[in-house]
PDB file of C-alpha atoms in Angstrom:
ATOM      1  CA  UNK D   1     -51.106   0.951  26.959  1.00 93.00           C
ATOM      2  CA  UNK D   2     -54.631   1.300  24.888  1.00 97.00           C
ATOM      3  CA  UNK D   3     -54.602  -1.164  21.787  1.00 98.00           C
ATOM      4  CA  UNK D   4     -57.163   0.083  19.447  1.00 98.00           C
ATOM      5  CA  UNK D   5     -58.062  -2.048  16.607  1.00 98.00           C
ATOM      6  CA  UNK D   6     -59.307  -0.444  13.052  1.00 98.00           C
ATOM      7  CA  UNK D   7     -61.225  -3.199  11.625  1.00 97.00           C
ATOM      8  CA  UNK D   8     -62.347  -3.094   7.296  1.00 95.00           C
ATOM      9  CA  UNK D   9     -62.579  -4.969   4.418  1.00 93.00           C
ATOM     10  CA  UNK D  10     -60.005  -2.897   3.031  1.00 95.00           C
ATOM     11  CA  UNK D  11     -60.988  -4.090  -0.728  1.00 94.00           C
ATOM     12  CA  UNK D  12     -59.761  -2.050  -2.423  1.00 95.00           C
ATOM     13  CA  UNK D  13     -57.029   0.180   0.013  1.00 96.00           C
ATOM     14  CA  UNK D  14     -58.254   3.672   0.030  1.00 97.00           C
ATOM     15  CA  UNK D  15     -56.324   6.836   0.442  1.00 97.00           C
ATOM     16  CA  UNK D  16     -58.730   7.552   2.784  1.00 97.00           C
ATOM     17  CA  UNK D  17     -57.620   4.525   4.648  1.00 97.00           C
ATOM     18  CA  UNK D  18     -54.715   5.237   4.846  1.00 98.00           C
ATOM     19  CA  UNK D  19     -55.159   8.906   6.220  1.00 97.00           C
ATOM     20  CA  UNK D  20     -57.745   7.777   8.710  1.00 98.00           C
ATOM     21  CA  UNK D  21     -54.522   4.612   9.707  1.00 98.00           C
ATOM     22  CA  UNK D  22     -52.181   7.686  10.237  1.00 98.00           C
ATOM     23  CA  UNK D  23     -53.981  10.023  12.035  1.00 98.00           C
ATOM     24  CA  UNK D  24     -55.449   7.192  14.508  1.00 98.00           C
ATOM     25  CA  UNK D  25     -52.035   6.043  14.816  1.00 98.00           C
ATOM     26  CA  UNK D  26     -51.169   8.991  16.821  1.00 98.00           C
ATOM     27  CA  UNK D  27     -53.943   8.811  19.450  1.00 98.00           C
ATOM     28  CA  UNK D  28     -53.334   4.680  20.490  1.00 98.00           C
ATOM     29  CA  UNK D  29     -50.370   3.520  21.931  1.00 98.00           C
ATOM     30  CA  UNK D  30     -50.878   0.834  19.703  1.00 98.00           C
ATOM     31  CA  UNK D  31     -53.074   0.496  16.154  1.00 98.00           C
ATOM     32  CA  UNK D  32     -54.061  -3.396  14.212  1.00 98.00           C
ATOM     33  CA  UNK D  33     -55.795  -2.971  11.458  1.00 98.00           C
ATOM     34  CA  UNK D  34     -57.422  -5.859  10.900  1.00 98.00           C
ATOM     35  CA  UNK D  35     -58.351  -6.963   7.588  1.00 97.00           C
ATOM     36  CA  UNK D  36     -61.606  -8.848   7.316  1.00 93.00           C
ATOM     37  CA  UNK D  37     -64.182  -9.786   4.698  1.00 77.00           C
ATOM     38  CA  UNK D  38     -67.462  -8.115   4.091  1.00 67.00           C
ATOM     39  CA  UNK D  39     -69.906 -10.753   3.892  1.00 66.00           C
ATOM     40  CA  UNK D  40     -72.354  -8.852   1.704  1.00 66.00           C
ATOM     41  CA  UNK D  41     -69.574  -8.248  -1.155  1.00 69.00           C
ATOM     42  CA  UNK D  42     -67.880  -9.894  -3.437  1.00 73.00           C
ATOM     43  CA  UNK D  43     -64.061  -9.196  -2.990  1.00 83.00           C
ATOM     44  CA  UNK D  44     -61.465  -8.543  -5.516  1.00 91.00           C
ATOM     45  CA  UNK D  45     -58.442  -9.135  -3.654  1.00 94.00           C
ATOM     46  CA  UNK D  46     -57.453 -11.954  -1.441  1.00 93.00           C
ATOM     47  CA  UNK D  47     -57.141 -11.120   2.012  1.00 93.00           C
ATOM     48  CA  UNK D  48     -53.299 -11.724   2.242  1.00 94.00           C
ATOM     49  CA  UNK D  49     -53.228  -9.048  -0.818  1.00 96.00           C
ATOM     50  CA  UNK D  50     -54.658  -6.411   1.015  1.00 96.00           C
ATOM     51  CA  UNK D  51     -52.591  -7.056   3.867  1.00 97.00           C
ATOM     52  CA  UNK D  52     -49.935  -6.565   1.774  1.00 97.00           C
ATOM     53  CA  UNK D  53     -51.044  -3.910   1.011  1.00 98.00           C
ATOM     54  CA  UNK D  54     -51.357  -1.817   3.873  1.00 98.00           C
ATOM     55  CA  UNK D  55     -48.197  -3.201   5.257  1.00 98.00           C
ATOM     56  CA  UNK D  56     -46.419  -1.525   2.315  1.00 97.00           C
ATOM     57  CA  UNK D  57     -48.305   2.121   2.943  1.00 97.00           C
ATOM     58  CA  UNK D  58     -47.362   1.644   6.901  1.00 97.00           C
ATOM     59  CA  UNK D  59     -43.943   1.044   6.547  1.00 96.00           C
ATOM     60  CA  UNK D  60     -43.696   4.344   8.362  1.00 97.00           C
ATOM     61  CA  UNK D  61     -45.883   4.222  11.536  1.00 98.00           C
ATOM     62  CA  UNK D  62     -43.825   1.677  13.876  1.00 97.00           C
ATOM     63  CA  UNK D  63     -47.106   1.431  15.982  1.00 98.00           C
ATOM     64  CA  UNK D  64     -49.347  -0.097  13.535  1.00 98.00           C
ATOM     65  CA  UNK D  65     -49.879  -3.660  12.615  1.00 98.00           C
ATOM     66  CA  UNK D  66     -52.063  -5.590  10.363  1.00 98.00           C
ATOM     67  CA  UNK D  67     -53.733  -8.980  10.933  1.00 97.00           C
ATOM     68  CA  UNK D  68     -56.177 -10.848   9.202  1.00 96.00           C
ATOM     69  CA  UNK D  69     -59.734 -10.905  11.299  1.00 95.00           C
ATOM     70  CA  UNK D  70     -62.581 -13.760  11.148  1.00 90.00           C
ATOM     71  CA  UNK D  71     -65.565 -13.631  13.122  1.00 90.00           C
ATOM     72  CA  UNK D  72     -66.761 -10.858  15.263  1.00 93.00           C
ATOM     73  CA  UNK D  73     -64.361  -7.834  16.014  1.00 95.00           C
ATOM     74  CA  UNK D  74     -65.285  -7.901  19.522  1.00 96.00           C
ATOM     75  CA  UNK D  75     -64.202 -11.473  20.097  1.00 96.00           C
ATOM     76  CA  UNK D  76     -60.458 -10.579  17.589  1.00 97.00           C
ATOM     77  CA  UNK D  77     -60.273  -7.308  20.291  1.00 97.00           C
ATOM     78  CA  UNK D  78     -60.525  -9.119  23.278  1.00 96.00           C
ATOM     79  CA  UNK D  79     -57.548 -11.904  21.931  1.00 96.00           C
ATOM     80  CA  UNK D  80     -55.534  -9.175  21.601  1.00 97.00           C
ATOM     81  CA  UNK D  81     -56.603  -6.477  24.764  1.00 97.00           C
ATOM     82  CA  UNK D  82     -57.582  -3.670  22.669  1.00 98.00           C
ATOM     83  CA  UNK D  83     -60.465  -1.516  23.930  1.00 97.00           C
ATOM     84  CA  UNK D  84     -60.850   0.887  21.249  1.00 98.00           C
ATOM     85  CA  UNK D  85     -62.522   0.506  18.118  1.00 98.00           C
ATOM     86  CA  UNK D  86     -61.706   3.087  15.376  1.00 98.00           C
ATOM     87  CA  UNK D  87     -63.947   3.723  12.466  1.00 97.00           C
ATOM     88  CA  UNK D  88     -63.993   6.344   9.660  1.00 96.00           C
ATOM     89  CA  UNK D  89     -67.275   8.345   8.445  1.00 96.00           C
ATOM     90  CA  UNK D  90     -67.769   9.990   5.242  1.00 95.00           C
ATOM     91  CA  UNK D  91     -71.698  10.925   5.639  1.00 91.00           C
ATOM     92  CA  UNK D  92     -74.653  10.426   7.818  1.00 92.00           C
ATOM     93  CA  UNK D  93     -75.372   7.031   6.187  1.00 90.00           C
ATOM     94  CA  UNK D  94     -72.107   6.301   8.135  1.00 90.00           C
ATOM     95  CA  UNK D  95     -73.268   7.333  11.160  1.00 93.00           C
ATOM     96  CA  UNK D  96     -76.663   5.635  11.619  1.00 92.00           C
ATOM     97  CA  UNK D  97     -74.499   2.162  10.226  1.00 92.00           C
ATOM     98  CA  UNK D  98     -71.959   2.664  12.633  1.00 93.00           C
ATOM     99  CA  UNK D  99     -73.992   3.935  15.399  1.00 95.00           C
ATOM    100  CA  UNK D 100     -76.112   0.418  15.678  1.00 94.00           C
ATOM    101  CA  UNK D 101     -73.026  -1.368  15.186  1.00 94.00           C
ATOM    102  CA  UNK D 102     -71.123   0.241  18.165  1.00 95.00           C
ATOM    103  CA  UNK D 103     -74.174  -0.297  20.277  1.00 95.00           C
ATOM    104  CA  UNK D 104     -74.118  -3.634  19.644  1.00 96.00           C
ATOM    105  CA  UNK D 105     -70.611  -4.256  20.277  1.00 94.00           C
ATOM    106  CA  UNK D 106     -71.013  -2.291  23.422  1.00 95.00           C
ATOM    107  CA  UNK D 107     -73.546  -4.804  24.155  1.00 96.00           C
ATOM    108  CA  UNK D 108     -70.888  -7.911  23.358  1.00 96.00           C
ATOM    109  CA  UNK D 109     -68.249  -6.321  25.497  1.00 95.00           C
ATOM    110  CA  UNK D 110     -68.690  -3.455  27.691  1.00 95.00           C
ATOM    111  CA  UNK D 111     -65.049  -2.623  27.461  1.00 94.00           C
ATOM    112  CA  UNK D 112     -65.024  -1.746  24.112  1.00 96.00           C
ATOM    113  CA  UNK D 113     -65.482   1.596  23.386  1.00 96.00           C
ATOM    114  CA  UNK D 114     -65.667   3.077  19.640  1.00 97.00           C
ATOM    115  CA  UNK D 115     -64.252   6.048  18.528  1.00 97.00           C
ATOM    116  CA  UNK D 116     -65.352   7.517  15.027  1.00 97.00           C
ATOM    117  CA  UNK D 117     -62.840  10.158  12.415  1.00 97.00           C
ATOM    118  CA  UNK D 118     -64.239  11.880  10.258  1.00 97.00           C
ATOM    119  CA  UNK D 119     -63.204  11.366   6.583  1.00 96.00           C
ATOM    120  CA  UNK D 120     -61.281  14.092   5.302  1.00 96.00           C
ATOM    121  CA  UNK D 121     -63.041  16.177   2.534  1.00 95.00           C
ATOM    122  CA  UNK D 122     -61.037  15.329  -0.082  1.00 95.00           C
ATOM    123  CA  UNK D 123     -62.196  11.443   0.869  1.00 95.00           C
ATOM    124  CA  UNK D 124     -65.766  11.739   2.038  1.00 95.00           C
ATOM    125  CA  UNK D 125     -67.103  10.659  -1.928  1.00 94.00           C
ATOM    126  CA  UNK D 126     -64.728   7.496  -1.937  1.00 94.00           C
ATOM    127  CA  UNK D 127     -66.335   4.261  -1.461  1.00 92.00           C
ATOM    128  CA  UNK D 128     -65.240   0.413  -3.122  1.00 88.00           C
ATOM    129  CA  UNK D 129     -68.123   0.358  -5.523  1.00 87.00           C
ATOM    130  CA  UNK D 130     -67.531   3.769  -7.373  1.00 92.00           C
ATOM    131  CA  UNK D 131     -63.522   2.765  -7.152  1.00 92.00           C
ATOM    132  CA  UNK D 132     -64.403  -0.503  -9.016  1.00 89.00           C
ATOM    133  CA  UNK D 133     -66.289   1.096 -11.643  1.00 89.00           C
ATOM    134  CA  UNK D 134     -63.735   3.582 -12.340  1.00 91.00           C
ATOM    135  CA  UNK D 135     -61.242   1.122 -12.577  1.00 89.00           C
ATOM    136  CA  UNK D 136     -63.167  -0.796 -15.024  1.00 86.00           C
ATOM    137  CA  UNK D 137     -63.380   1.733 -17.182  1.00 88.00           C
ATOM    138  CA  UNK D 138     -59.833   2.651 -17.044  1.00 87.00           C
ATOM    139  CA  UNK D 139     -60.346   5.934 -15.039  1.00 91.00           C
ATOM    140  CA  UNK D 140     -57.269   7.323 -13.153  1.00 92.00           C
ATOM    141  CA  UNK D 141     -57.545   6.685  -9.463  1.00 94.00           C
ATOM    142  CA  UNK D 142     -54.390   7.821  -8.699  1.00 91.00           C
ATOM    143  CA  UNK D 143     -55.307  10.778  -6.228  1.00 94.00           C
ATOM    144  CA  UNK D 144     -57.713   8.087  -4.180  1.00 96.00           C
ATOM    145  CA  UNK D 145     -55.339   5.040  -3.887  1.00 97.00           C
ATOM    146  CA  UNK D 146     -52.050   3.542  -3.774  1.00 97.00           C
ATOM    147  CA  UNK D 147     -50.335   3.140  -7.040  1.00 95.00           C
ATOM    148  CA  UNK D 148     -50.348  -0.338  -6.202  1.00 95.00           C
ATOM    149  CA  UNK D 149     -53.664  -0.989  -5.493  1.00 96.00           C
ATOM    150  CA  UNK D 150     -54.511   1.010  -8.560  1.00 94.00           C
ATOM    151  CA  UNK D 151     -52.318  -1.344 -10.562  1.00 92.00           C
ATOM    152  CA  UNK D 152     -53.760  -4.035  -8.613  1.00 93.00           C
ATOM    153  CA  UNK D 153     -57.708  -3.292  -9.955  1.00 92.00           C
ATOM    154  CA  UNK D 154     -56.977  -2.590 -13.289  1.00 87.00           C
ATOM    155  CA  UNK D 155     -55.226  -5.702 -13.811  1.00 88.00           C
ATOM    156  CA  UNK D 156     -58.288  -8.099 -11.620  1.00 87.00           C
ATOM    157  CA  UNK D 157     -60.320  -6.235 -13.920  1.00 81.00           C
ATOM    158  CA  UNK D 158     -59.098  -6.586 -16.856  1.00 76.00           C
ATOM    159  CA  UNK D 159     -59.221 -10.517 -16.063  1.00 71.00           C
ATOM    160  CA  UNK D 160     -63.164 -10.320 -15.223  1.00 67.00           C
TER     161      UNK D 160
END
């Protein structure tokens, strides 16, 4: 059975997420996505929010879990067997990040092998920052994520 983990902030829940959650979903036996905090951001939810979160948009896809991650991916893959890292490009800034990254996971554990999906178009301009803004401003995000999570950002905010 091959356990592969997709590992993110997750803050906010994209659509694009969620497409890249459903499409990987098909090619593991098993899929965690494993919620985790970017170090060089400030977050706007909690980490059990966005687990909520996605466990609410995966209702659907009986081979995906979530969990909450600390410390280094490699070491969260290895307490649960998976051997298959999934990540999600938009651009070629994507790339070269996730390039060094993989390498150096390699490096941590040579049984971990990384496999990278490409956003779809539609997704490929979507990143935390711009959804942030727009939500500040009161923009409709409602074709990039949940209605939830968009419900979710203008009300944290609002509060800001």
């Amino acid at each position: 059975m091959t356990i592969a983990v997709f590992p993110g902030s997750f803050d906010p829940l994209t659509n694009g997420h969620l497409d890249l959650i459903a499409r990987a979903s098909r090619m593991f036996d098993q899929l965690v996505v494993a919620v985790g905090q970017n170090t060089s951001k400030r977050g706007v939810f909690t980490a059990s929010e966005r687990v909520a979160f996605i466990e609410a948009e995966i209702k659907n896809l009986p081979n995906v879990t979530v969990q909450v991650e600390t410390g280094l991916t490699v070491a969260f893959m290895k307490s649960i067997h998976a051997t298959v890292l999934v990540r999600g490009l938009r651009n070629s800034t994507d790339f070269e990040f996730e390039q060094g990254i993989a390498g150096m996971n390699r490096t941590l554990d040579a049984h971990i092998d990384t496999v990278c999906l490409m956003a779809a178009p539609k997704y490929q301009f979507v990143s935390s920052s711009l959804l942030k803004e727009v939500a500040q401003f009161g923009g409709d995000l409602t074709q990039l994520v949940p209605p939830a999570v968009a419900k979710g950002l203008r009300e944290r905010l609002e509060r800001e």
